PDB file of C-alpha atoms in Angstrom:
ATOM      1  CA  UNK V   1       0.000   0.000   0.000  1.00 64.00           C
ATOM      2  CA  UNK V   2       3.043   2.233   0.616  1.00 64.00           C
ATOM      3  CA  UNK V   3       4.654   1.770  -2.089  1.00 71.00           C
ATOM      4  CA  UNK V   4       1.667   2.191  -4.397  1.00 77.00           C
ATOM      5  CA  UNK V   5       0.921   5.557  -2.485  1.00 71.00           C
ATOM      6  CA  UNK V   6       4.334   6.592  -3.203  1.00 72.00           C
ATOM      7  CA  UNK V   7       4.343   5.772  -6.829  1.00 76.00           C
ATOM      8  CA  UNK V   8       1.023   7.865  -7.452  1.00 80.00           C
ATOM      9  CA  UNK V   9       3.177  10.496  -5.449  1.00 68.00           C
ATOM     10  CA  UNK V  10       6.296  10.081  -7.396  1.00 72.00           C
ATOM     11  CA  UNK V  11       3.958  10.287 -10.714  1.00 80.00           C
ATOM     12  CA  UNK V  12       2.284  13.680  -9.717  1.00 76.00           C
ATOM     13  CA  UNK V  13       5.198  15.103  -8.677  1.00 72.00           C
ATOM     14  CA  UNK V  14       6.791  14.578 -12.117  1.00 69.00           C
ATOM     15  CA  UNK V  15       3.441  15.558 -14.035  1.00 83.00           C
ATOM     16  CA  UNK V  16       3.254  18.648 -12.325  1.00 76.00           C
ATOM     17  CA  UNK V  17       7.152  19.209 -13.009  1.00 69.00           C
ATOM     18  CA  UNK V  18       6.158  18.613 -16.977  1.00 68.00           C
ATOM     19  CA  UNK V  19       3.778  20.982 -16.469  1.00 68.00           C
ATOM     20  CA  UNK V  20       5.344  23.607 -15.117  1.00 68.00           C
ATOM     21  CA  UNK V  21       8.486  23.433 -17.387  1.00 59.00           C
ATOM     22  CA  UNK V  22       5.918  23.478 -20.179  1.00 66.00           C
ATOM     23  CA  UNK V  23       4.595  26.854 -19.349  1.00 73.00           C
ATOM     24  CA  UNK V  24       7.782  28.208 -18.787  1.00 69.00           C
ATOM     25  CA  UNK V  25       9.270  26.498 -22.449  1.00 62.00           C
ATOM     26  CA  UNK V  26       5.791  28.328 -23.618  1.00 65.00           C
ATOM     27  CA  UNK V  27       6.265  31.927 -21.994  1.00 57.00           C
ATOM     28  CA  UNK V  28       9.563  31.785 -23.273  1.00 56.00           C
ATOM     29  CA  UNK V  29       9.057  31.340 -26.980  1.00 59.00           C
ATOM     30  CA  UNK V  30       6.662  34.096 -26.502  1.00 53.00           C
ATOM     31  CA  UNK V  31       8.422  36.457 -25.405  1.00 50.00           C
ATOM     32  CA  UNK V  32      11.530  35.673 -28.183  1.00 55.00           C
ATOM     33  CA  UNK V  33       8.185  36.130 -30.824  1.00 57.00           C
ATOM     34  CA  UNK V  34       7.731  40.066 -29.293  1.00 63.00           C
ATOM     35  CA  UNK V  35       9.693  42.682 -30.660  1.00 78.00           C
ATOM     36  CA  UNK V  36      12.028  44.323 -28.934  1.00 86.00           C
ATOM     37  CA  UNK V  37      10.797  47.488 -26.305  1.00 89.00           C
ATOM     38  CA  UNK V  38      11.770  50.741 -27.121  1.00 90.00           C
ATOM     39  CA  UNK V  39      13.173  52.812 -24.768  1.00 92.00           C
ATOM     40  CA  UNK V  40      13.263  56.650 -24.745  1.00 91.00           C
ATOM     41  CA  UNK V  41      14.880  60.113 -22.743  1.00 90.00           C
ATOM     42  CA  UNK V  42      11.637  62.253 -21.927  1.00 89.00           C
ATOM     43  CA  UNK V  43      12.788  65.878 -20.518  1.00 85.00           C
ATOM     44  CA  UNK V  44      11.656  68.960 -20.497  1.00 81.00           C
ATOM     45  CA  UNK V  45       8.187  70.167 -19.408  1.00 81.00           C
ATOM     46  CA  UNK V  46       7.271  67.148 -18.186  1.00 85.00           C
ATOM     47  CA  UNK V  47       6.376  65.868 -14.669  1.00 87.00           C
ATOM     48  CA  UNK V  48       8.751  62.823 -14.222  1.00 90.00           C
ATOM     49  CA  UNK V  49      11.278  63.404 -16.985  1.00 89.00           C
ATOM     50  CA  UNK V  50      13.447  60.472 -17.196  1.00 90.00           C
ATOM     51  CA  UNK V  51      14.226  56.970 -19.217  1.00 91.00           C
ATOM     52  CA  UNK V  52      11.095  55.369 -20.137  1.00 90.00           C
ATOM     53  CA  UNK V  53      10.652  51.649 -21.704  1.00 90.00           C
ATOM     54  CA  UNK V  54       7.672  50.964 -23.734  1.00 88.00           C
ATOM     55  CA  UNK V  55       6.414  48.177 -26.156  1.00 88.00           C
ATOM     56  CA  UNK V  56       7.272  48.672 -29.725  1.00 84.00           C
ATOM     57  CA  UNK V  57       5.071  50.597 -31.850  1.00 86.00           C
ATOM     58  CA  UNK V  58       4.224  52.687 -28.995  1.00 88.00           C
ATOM     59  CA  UNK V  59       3.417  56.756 -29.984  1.00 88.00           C
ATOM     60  CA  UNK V  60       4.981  60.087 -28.199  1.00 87.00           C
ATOM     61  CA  UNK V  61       1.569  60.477 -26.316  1.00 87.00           C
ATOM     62  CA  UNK V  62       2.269  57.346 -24.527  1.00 90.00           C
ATOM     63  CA  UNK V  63       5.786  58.064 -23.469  1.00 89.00           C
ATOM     64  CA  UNK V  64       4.303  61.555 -22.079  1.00 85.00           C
ATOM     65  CA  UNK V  65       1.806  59.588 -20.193  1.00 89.00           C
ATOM     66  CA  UNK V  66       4.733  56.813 -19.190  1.00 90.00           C
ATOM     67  CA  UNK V  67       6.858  60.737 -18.075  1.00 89.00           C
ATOM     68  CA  UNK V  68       3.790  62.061 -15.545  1.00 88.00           C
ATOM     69  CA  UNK V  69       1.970  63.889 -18.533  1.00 85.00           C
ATOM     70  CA  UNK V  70       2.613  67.662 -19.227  1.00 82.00           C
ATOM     71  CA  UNK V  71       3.495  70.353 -16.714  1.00 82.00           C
ATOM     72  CA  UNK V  72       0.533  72.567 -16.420  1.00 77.00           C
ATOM     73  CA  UNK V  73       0.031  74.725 -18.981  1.00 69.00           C
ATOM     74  CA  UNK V  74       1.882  73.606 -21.435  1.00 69.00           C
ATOM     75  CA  UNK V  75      -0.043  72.485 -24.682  1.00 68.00           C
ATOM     76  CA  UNK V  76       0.132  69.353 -26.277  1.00 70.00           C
ATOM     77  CA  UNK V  77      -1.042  70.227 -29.640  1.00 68.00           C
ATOM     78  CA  UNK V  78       2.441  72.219 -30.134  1.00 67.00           C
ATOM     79  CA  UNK V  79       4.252  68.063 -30.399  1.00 75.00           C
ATOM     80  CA  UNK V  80       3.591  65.815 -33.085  1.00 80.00           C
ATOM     81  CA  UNK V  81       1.974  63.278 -30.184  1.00 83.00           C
ATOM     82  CA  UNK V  82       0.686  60.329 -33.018  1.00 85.00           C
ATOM     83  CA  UNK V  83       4.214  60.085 -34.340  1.00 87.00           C
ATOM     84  CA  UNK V  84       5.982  56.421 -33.166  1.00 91.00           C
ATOM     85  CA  UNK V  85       9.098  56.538 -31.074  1.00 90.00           C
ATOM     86  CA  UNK V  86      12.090  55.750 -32.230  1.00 89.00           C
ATOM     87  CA  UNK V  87      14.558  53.284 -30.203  1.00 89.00           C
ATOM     88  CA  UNK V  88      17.438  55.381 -28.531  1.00 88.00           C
ATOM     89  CA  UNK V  89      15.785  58.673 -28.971  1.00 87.00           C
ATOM     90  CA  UNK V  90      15.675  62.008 -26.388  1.00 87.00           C
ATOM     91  CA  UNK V  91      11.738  63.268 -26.684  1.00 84.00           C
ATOM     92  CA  UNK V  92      12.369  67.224 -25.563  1.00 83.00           C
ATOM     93  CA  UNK V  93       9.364  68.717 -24.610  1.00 81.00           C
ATOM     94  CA  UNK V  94       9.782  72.458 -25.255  1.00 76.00           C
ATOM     95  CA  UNK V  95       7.948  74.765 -22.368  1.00 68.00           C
ATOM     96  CA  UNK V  96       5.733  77.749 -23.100  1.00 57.00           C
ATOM     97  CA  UNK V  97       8.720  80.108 -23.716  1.00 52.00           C
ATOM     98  CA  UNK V  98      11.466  77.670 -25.974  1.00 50.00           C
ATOM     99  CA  UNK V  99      10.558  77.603 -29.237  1.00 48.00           C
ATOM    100  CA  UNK V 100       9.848  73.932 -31.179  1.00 44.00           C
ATOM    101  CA  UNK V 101      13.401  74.121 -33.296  1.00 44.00           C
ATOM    102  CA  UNK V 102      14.823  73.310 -30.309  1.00 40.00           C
ATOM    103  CA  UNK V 103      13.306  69.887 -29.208  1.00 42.00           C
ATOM    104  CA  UNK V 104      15.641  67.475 -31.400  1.00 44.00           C
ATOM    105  CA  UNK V 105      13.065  64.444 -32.075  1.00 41.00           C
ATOM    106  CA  UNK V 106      14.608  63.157 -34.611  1.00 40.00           C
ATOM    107  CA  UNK V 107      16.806  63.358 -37.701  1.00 37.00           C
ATOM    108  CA  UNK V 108      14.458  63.687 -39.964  1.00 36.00           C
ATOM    109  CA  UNK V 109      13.077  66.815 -38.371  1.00 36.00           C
ATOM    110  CA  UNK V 110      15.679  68.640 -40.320  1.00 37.00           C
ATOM    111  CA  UNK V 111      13.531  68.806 -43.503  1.00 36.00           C
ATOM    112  CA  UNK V 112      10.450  70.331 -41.799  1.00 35.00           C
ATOM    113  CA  UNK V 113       9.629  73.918 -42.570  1.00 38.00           C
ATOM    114  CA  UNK V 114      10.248  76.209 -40.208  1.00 38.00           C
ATOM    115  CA  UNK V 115       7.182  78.602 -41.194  1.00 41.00           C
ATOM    116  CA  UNK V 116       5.572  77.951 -37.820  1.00 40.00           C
ATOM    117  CA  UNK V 117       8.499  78.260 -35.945  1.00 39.00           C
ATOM    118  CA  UNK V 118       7.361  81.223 -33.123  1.00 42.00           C
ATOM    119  CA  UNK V 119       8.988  84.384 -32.917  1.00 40.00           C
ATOM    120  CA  UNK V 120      10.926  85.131 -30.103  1.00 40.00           C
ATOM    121  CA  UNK V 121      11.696  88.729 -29.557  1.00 35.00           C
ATOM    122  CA  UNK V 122      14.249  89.637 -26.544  1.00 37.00           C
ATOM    123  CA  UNK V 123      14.973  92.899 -24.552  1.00 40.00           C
ATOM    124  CA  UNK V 124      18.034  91.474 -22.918  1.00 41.00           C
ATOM    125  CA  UNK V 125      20.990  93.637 -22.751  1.00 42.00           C
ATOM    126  CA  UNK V 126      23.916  92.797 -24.157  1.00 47.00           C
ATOM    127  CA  UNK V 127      26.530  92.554 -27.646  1.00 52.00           C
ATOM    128  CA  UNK V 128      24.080  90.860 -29.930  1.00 54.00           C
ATOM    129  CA  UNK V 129      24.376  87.081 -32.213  1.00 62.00           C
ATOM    130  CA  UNK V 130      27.242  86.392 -34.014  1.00 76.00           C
ATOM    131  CA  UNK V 131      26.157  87.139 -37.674  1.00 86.00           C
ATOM    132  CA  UNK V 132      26.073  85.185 -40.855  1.00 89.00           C
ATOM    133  CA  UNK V 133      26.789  86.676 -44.187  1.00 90.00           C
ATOM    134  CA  UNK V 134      23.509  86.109 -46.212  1.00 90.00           C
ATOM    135  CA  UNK V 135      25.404  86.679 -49.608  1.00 91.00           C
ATOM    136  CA  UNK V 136      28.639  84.791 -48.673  1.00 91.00           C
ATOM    137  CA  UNK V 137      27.840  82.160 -46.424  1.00 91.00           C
ATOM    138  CA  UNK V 138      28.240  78.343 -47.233  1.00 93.00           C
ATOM    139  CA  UNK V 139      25.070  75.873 -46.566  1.00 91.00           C
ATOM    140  CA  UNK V 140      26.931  74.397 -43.697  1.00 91.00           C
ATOM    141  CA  UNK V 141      27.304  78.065 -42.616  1.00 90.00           C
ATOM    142  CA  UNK V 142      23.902  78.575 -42.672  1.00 90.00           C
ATOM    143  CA  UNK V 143      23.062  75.434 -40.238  1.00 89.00           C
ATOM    144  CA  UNK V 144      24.433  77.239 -37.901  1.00 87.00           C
ATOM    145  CA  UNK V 145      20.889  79.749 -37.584  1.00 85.00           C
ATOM    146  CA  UNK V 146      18.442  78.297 -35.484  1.00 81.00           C
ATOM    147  CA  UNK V 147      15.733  76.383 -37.065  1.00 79.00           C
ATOM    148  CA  UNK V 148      17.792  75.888 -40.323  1.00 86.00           C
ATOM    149  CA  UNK V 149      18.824  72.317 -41.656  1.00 86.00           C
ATOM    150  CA  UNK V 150      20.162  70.824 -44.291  1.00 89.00           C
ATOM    151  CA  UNK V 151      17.516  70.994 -46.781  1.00 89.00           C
ATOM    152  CA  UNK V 152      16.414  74.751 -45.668  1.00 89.00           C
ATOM    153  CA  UNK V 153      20.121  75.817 -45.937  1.00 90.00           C
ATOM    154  CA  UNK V 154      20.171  74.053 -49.417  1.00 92.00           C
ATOM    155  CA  UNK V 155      17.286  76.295 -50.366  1.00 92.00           C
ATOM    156  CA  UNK V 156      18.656  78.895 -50.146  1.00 93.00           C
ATOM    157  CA  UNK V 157      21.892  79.211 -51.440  1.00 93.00           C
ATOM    158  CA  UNK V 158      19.906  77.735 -54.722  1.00 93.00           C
ATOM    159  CA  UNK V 159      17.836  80.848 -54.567  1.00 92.00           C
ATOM    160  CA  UNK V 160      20.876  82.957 -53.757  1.00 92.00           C
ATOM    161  CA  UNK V 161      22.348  81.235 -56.741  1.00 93.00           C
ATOM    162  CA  UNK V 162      19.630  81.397 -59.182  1.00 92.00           C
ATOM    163  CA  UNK V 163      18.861  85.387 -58.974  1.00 90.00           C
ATOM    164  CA  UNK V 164      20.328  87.439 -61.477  1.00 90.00           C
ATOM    165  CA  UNK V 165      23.316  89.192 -59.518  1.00 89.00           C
ATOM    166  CA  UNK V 166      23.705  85.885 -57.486  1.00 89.00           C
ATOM    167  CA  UNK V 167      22.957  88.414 -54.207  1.00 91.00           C
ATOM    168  CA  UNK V 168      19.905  88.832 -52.083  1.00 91.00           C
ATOM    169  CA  UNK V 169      19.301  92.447 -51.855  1.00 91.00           C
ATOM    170  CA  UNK V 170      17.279  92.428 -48.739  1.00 92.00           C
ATOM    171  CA  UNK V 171      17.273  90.222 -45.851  1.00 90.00           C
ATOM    172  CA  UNK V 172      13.509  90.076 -46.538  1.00 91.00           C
ATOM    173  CA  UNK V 173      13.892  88.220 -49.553  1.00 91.00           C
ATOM    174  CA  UNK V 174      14.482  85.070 -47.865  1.00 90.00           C
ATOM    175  CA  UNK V 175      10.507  85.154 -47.744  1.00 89.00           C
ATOM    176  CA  UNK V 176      10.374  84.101 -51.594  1.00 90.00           C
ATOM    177  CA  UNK V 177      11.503  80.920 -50.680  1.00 90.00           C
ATOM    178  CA  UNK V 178       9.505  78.348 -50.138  1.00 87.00           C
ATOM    179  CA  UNK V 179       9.169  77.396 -46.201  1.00 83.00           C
ATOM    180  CA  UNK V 180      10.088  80.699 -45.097  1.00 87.00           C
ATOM    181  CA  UNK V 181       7.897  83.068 -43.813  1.00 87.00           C
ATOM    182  CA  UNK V 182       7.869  86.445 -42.728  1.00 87.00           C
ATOM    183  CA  UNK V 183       8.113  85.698 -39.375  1.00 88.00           C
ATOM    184  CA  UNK V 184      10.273  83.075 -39.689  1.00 86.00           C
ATOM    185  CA  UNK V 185      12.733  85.847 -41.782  1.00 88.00           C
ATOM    186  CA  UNK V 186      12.264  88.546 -38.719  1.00 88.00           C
ATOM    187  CA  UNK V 187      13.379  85.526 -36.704  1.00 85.00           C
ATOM    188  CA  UNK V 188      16.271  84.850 -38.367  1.00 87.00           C
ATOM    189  CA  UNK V 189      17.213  88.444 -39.453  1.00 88.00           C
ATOM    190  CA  UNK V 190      19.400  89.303 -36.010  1.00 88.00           C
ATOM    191  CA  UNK V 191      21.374  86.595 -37.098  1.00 88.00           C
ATOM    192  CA  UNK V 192      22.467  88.037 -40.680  1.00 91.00           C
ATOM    193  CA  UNK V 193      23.817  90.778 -42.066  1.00 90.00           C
ATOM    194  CA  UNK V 194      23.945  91.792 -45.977  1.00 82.00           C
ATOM    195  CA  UNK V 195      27.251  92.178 -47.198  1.00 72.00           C
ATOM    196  CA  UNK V 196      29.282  92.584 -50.739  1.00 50.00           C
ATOM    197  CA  UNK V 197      29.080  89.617 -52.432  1.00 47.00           C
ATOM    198  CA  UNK V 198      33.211  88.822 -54.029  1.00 43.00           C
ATOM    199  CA  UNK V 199      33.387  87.479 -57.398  1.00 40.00           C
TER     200      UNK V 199
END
């Protein structure tokens, strides 16, 4: 009777083992199926800003939810919040007062327009920006403005090129080109000065 008690025991005992190592072989296969997690730098005006880890595929608006949400005040309609994070990426959220060229989301931001780009107008004191020759200066040169990539700085130099004494004669006429606006010129104007262009 013992021994027949103890054989049932011994039997459960290694059905239960199966089991269990079953559901283990199973979890793990499931998780090697997931992608990976991608993991993000929120700062800024945020509540908690900090490393955040979320599933793949996951949007901006859910690592701003995973950071504490916005600080008060601050508008959420000024970030792209339906675009999907990118693995290794720092999400700045600019406050009220920094302007959106600043927040680096990604590469690719450097072919966006900067038409809506705010104004900011200062009454500090002090020896104003270093300027950039509008009529001299080098696309890489003009990277160096704020809100200006690549493409922007590509622009215009072509329209620089393409008018007839290869000079702007205003400042203003860097509102001609496409994806600069008035604004965004006024913006950029402390920046520049209008020189002699050398031949």
């Amino acid at each position: 009777m013992a021994n027949t008690l103890n054989s049932i025991f011994a039997t459960l005992l290694v059905i239960t083992f199966s089991f269990l190592c079953l559901r283990e072989l199973d979890y793990y296969q499931t998780q090697q199926s997931l992608p990976p997690p991608v993991t993000v730098y929120v700062a800024g005006a945020v509540k908690r800003p900090g490393t955040v880890s979320l599933p793949s595929g996951a949007r901006r608006i859910h690592a701003l939810t995973a950071a504490g949400g916005l600080l008060e005040g601050n508008d959420p309609a000024r970030l792209d919040l339906a675009k999907p994070l990118v693995d290794g990426e720092t999400l700045l959220v600019p406050g009220l007062e920094q302007p959106i060229e600043e927040v680096p989301m990604s590469a690719q931001m450097e072919s966006v327009s900067t038409e809506d780009i705010p104004v900011e107008l200062s009454d500090s004191a002090g020896p104003g920006p270093r300027k950039i020759g509008l009529n001299t200066a080098t696309a890489e040169q003009l990277q160096e403005l704020p809100g200006v990539g690549p493409v922007l700085a590509q622009r215009i130099v072509a329209a620089r090129n393409s008018r007839p004494t290869g000079t702007f004669a205003t400042i203003e006429d860097l509102s001609t080109i496409r994806g600069i606006k008035r604004k965004t010129t006024a913006r950029l104007a402390p920046y520049l000065e209008l020189e002699a262009y050398d031949r």
